[in-house]
Coordinates of C-alpha atoms in Angstrom, one line a residue:
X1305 CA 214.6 86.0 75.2
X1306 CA 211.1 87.6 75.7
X1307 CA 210.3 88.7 78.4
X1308 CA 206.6 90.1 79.9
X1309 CA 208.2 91.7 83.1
X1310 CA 205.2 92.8 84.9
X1311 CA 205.1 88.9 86.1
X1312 CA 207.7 87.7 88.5
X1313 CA 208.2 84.4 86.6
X1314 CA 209.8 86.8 84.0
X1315 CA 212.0 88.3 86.2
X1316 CA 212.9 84.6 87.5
X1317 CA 213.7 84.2 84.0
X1318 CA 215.9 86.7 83.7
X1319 CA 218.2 85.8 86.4
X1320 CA 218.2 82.4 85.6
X1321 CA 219.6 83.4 82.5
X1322 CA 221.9 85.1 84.0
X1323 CA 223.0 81.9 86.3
X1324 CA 222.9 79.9 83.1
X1325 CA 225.4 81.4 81.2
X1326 CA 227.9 81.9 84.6
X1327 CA 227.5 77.5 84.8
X1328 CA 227.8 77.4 81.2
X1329 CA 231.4 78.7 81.4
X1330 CA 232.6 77.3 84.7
X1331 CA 231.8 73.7 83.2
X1332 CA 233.5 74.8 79.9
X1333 CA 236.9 76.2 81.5
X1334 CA 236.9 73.1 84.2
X1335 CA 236.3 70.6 81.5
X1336 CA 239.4 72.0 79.2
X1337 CA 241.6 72.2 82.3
X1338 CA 240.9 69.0 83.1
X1339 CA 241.4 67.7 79.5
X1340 CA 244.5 65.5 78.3
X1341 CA 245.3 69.2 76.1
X1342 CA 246.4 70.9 79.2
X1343 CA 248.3 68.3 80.6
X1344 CA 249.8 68.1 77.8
X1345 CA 250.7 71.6 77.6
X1346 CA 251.9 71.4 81.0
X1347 CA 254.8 69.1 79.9
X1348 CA 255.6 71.6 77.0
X1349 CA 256.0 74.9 79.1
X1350 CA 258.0 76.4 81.9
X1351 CA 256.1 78.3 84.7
X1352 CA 256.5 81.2 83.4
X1353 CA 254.2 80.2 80.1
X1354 CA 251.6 78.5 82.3
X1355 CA 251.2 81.9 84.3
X1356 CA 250.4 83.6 81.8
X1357 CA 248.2 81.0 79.9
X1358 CA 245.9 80.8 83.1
X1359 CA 245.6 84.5 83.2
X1360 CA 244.9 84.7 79.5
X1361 CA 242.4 81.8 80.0
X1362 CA 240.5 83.4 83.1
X1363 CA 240.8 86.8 81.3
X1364 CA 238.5 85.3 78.7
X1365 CA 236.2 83.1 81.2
X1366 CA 235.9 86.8 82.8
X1367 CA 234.3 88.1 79.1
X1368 CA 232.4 85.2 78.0
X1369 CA 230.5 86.0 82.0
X1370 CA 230.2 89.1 80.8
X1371 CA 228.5 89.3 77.1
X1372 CA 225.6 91.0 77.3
X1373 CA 222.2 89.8 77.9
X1374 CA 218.9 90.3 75.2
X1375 CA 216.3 90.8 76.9
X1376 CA 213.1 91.5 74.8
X1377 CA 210.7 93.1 76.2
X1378 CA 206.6 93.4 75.7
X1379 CA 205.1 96.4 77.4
X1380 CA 202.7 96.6 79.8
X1381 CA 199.9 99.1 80.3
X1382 CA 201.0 100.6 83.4
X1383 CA 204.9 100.3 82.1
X1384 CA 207.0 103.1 81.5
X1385 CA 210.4 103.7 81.0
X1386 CA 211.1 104.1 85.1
X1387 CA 208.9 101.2 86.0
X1388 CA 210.8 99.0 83.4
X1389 CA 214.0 99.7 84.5
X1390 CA 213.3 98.5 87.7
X1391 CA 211.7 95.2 87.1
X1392 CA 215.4 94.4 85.3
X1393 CA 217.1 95.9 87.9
X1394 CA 219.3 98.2 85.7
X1395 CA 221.1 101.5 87.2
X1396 CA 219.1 104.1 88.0
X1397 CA 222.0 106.0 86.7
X1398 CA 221.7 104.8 83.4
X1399 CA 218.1 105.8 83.6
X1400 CA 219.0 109.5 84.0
X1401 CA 221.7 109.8 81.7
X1402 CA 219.1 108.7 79.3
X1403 CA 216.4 111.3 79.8
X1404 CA 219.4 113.8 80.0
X1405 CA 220.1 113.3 76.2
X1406 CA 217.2 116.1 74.5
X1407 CA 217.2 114.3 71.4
X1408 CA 215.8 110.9 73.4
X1409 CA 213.6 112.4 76.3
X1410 CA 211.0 112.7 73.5
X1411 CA 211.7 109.0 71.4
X1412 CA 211.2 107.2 75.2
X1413 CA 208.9 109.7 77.0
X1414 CA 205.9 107.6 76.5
X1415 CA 205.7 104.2 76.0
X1416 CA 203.0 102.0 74.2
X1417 CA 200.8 98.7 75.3
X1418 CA 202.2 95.9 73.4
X1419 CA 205.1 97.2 71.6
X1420 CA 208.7 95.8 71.6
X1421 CA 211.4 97.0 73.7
X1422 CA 215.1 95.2 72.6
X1423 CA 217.2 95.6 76.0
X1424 CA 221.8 94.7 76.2
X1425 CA 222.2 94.3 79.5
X1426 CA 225.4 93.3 81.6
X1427 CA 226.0 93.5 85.0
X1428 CA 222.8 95.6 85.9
X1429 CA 223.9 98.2 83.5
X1430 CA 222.2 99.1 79.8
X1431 CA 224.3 98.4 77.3
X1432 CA 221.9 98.6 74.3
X1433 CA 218.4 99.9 73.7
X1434 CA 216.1 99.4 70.9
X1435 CA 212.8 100.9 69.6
X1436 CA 210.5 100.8 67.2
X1437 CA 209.6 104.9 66.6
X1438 CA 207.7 104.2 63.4
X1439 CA 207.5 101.2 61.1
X1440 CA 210.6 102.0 59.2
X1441 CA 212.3 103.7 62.0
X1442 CA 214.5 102.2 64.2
X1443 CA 216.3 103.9 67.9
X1444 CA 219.6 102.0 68.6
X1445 CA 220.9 103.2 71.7
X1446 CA 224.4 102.2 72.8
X1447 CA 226.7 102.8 75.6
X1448 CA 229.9 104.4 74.5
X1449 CA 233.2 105.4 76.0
X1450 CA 231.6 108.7 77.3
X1451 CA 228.3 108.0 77.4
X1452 CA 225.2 107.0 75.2
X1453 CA 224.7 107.6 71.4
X1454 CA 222.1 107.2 69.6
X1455 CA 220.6 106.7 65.9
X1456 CA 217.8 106.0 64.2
X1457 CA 217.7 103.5 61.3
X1458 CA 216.0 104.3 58.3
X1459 CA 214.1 100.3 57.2
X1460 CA 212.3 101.0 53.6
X1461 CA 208.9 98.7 54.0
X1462 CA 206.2 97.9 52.0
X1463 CA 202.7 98.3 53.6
X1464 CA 199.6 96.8 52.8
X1465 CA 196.1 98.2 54.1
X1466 CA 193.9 95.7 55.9
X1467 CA 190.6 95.4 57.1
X1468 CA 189.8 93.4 60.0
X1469 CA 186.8 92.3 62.2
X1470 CA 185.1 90.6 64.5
X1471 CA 182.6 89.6 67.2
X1472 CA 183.3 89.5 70.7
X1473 CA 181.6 86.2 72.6
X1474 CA 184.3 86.4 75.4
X1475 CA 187.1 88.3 75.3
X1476 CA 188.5 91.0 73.1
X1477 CA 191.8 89.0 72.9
X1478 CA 189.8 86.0 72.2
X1479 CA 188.1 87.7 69.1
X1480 CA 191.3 89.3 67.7
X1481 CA 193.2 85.9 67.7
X1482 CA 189.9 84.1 66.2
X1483 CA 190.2 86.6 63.2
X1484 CA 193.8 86.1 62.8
X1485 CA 194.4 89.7 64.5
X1486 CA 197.5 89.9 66.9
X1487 CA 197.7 90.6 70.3
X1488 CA 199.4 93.7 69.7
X1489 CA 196.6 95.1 67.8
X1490 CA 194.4 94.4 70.4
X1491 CA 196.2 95.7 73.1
X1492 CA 196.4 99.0 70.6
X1493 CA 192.8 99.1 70.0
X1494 CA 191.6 98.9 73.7
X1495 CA 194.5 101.8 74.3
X1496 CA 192.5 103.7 71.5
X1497 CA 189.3 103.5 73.4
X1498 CA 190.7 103.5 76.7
X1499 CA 188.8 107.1 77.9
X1500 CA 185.4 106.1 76.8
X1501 CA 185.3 102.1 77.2
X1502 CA 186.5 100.0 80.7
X1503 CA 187.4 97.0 78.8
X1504 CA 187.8 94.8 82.1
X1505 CA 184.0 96.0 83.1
X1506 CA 181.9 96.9 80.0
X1507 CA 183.0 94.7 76.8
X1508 CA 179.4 92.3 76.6
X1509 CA 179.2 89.4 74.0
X1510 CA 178.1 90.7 71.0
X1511 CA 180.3 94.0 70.9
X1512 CA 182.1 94.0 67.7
X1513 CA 184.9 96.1 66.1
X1514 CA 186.7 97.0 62.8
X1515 CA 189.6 98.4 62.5
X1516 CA 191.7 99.4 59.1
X1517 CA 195.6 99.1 59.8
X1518 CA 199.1 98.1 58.0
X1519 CA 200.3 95.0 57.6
X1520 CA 203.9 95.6 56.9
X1521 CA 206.6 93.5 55.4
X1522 CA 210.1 94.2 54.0
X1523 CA 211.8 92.1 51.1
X1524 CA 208.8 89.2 51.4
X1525 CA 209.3 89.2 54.9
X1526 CA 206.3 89.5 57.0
X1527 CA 207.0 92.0 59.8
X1528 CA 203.4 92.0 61.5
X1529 CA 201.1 95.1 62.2
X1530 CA 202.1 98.9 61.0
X1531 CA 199.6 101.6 62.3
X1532 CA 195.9 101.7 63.2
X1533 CA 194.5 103.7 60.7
X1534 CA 191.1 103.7 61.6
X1535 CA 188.6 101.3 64.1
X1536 CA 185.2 101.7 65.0
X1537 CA 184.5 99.8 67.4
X1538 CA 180.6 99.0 69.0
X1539 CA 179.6 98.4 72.9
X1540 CA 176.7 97.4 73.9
X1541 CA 174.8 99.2 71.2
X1542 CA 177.0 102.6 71.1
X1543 CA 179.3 103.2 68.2
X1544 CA 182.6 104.7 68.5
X1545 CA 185.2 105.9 65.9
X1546 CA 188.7 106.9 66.0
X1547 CA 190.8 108.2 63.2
X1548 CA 194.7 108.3 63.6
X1549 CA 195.6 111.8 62.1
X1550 CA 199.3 113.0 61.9
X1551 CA 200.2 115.9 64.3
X1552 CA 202.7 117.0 61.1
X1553 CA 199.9 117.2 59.0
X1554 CA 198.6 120.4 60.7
X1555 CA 201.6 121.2 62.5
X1556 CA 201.7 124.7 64.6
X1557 CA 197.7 123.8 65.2
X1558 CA 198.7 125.0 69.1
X1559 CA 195.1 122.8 70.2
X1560 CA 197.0 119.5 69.6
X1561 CA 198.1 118.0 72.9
X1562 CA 202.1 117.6 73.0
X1563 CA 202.3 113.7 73.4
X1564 CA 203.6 112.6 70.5
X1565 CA 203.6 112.8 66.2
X1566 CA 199.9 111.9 66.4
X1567 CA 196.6 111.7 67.5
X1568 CA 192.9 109.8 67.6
X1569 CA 189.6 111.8 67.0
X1570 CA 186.5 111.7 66.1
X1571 CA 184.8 111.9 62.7
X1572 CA 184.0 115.7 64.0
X1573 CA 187.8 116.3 65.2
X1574 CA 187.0 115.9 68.6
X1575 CA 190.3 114.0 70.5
X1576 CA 189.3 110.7 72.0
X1577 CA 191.7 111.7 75.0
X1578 CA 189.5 112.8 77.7
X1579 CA 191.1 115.4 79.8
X1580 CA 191.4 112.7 83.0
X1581 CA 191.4 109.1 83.2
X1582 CA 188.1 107.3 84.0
X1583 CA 190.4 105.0 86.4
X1584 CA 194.1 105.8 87.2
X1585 CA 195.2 102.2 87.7
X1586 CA 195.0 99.0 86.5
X1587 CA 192.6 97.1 89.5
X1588 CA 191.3 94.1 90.0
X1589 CA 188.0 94.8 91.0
X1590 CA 185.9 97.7 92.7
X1591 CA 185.6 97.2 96.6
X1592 CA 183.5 99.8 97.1
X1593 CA 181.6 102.6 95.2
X1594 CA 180.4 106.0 95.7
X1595 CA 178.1 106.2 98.6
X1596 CA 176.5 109.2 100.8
X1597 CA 175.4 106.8 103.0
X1598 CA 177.5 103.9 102.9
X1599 CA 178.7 102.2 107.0
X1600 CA 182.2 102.6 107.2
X1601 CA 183.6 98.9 107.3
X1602 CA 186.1 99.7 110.3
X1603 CA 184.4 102.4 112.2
X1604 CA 181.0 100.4 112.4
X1605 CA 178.9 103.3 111.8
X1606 CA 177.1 105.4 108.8
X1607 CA 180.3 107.9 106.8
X1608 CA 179.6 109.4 103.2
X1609 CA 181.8 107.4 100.9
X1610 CA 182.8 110.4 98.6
X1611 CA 184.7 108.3 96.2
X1612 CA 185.4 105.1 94.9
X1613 CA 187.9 101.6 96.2
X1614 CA 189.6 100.2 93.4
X1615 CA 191.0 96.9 95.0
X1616 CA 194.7 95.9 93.2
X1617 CA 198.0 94.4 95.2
X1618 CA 200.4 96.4 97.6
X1619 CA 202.8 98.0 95.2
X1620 CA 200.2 98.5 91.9
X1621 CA 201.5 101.7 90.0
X1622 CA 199.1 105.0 90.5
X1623 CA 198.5 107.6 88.0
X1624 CA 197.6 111.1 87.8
X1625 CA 194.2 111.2 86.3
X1626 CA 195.0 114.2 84.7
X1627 CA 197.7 116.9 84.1
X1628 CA 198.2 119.1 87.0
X1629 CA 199.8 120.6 90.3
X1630 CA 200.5 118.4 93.3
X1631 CA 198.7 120.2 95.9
X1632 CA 199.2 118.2 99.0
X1633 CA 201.5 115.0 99.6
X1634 CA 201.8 112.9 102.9
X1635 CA 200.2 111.2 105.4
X1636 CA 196.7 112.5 106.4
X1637 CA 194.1 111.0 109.5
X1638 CA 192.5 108.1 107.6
X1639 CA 193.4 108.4 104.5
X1640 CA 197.2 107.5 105.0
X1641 CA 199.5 108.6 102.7
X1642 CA 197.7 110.6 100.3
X1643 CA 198.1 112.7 97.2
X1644 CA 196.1 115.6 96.1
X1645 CA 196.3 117.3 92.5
X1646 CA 194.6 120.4 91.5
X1647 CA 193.7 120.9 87.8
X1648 CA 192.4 123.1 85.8
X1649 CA 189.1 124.3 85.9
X1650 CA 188.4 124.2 89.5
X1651 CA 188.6 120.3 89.5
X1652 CA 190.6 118.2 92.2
X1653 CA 191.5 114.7 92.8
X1654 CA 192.6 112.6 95.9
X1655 CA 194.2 109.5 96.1
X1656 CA 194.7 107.6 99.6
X1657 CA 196.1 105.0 101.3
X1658 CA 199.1 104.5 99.2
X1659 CA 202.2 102.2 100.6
X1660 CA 204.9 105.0 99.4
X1661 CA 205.1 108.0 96.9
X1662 CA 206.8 108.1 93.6
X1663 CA 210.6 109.2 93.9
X1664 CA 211.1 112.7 94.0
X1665 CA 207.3 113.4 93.9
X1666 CA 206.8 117.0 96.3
X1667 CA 204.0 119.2 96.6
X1668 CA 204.3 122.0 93.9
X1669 CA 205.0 120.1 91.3
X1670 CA 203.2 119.2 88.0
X1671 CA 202.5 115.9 86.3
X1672 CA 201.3 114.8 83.4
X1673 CA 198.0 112.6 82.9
X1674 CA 199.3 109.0 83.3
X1675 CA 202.4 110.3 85.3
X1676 CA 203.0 107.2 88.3
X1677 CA 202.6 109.1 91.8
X1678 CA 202.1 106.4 93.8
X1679 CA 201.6 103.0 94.9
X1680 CA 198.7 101.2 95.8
X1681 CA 198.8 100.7 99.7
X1682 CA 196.1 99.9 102.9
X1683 CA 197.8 103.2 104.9
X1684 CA 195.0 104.8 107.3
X1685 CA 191.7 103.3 107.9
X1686 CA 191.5 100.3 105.1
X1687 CA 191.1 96.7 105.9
X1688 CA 192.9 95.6 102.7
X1689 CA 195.2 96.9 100.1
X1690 CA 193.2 99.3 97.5
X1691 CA 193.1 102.5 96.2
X1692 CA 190.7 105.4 97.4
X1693 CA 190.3 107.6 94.5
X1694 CA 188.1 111.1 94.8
X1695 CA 186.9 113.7 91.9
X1696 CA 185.9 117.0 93.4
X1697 CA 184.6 119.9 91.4
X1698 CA 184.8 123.4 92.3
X1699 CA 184.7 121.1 96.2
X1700 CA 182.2 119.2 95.6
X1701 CA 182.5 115.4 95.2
X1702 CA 181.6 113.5 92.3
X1703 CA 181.2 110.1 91.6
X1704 CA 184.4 109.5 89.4
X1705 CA 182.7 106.2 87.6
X1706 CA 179.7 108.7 86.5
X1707 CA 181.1 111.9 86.4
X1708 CA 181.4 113.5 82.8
X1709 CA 184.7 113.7 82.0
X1710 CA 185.9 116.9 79.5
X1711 CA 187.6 115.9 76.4
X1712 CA 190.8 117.1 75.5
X1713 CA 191.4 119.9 73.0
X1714 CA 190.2 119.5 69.7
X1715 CA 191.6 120.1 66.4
X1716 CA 190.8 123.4 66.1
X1717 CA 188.3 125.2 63.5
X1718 CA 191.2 126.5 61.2
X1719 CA 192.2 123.1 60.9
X1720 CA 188.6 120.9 60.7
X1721 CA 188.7 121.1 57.0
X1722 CA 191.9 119.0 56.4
X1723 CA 191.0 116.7 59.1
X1724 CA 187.9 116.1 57.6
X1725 CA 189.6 115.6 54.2
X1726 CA 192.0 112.9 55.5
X1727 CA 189.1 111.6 57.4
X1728 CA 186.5 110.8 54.5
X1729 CA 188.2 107.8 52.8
X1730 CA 189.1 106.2 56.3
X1731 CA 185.4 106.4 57.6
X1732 CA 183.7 105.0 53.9
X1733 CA 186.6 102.1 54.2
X1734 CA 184.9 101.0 57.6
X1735 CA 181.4 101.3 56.5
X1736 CA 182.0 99.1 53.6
X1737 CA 184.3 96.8 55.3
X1738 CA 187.1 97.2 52.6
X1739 CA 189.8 99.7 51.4
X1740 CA 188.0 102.7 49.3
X1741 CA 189.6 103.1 46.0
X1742 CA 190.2 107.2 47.2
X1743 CA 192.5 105.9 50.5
X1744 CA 194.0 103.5 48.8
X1745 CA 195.0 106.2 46.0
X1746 CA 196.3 108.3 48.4
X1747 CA 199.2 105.7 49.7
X1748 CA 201.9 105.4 47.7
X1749 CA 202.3 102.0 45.8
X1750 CA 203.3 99.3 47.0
X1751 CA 200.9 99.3 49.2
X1752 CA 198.3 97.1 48.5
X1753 CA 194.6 96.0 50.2
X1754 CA 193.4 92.9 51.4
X1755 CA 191.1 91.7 54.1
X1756 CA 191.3 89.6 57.8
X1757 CA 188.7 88.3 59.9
X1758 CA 186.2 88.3 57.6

């Protein structure tokens, strides 16, 4: 059973499942007792037998209710771990045991756009979990006596480099499935870009993208898309590259960020993370842009609009922009509840009228870049739900759709020189449009080249 929980319909789904299997056995168990076999029996044995045959029958109605649920489930862009759990309605409990584990907190700390989550579940609790680390690794999680184990299955693959392109005329999702390009990948691709290119507001027919990635199988078995390698991808007439590059491959460089075994960057070396998010939620549309001089819709009279209204529904996860310190957290005149983060480098954000704070959230505390705070709300002055969302620089406001955002760290100089090693075949590959004889030399056989959307 798949599942995209970030619609309601799938968690209808789910607990019709759930309802479904209860009826399933009800009508089972009723149709045997009423069957000419139990009658039968009934001649047969005293009443001590039929005692116990009941409770040996209900005893395994009651296990056949409870066999766990699989629930598979695609990720979303604002989903984590938290946000998932509560769109199943699992225990919270199970939630923390979890991240108590140290050799897990890292395998489920972040989570990635379009990849597959396998969840057991049974009576609200996890019984099983399964991810995908790498394409031949495997977490299986499973509830034990005394708590959760874990492991991770080794899967020997073959891989095969691709190359695959195309030409946007409507929608990014549209183009990938046009060249025979999955979903997945495209969800991955725009997750690439996602500092430098809006692709709800910017992507124009005409943009265009190749990317270089594995397409994996194992035994003859097509298992779909391995990593993205390499894609450069081209919006309205600028061209951006990103090159996957192991964090092991230069491991102790201390300028990596700590986010995971890799990273995307530039030909140069220069991460394609930007320090803060252009937008720190997913919206529907913006309500209202920066204006010195815009007429303040309720008030009725000329107000500096010192940031920007990113309209999305009540309850619409909120993200820190960037890593850094909560420096204020409540409710404040017509902002509503409101959260402010100081970062480094004298910079400052502000997000307001949210509908209620992420659990546990108190001023003092850090967060990470992508970290949910909030929740989108219409607290304070605001005629509909949205989010007001402010970038100040050493106190002065800034437009946060034009501001120039920093990049993160770079690799750093000690390092360029095996970045740019790794990098050459990758970038020759997407200026030809197929897999350079020195990349494909470098993977170890049985990998093999071939070509998609061509």
């Amino acid at each position: 059973m798949t599942l995209e929980i970030g619609s309601k319909n799938g968690v209808m789904s789910l607990l019709k499942a759930r309802w479904l299997q209860c009826t399933v056995v009800a009508v089972l168990a009723l149709t045997w007792w009423r069957g000419e076999g139990w009658l039968s029996d009934l001649r047969r044995l005293d009443e001590g037998a039929i005692g116990e045959r009941i409770s040996a029958e209900a005893e395994a109605a009651k296990q056949a209710v409870l066999l766990p649920l699989t629930i598979d489930v695609i990720v979303g862009a604002n989903d984590t771990l938290e946000v998932i759990f509560r769109k199943l309605e699992l225990s919270v409990t199970d939630l923390a045991s979890l991240r108590a584990l140290p050799d897990l907190r890292r395998s489920l700390d972040r989570l990635y756009p379009g990849e597959l989550l396998k969840f057991g579940v049974r009576d609200s609790e996890l019984v099983s979990l399964e991810r995908q680390l790498s394409p031949s690794e495997t977490l299986q999680v499973t509830r034990e006596a005394d708590g959760f184990e874990s492991e991770v299955i080794v899967n020997p693959l073959e891989r095969t480099l691709r190359v695959g392109e195309a030409t946007i005329r409507n929608s990014l999702f549209q183009a990938a499935g046009e060249a025979g390009l999955s979903d997945s990948l495209a969800l991955r691709i725009a997750d690439i870009f996602r500092w430098d290119i809006d692709f709800v507001l910017d992507i124009q027919p005409g943009d265009r993208f190749r990317v270089i990635y594995e397409e994996l199988s194992q035994d003859g078995t097509p298992l779909g898309e391995g990593d993205v390698l390499a894609v450069e991808f081209v919006n309205q007439g600028t061209v951006y590259r990103a090159i996957r590059f192991e964090h092991g491959e230069i491991a102790g460089d201390a300028s990596l960020q700590d986010d995971g075994d890799f990273g995307y960057y530039t030909p140069d070396g220069k991460s394609l993370r930007k320090a803060f998010l252009r937008a720190p939620l997913e919206f529907t549309r913006v309500s209202s842009r920066f204006n010195m001089f815009r007429r303040h819709p309720v008030l009725n009279r000329i107000r500096a609009h010192r940031g920007v209204d990113y309209a999305a529904p009540i309850g619409t996860p909120v993200k820190a922009a960037g890593e850094g310190r909560v420096r204020f957290i409540g409710n404040k005149g017509g902002y509503g509840k409101v959260i402010e983060i100081q970062h480094a480098n004298e910079v400052r954000t502000v997000y307001g009228h949210l509908s209620r704070f992420a659990r546990g959230l108190r001023q003092g505390e850090r967060v990470r870049q992508g970290e949910i705070i909030g929740f989108v709300g219409m607290t304070g002055l605001a005629t509909g739900p949205h989010l007001h969302y402010e970038y100040l620089l050493r106190g002065i406001h800034k437009d946060p759709q034009k501001v120039a955002l920093p990049n993160d760290r770079p690799i750093s100089a000690s390092r360029l020189g095996d970045f740019k090693a790794h990098a050459a075949p990758l970038l020759t590959s997407l200026e030809n449009g197929q897999i350079s004889p020195a990349l494909l030399a470098r993977v170890a056989p049985p990998t093999s080249t071939g070509t998609a959307g061509r």
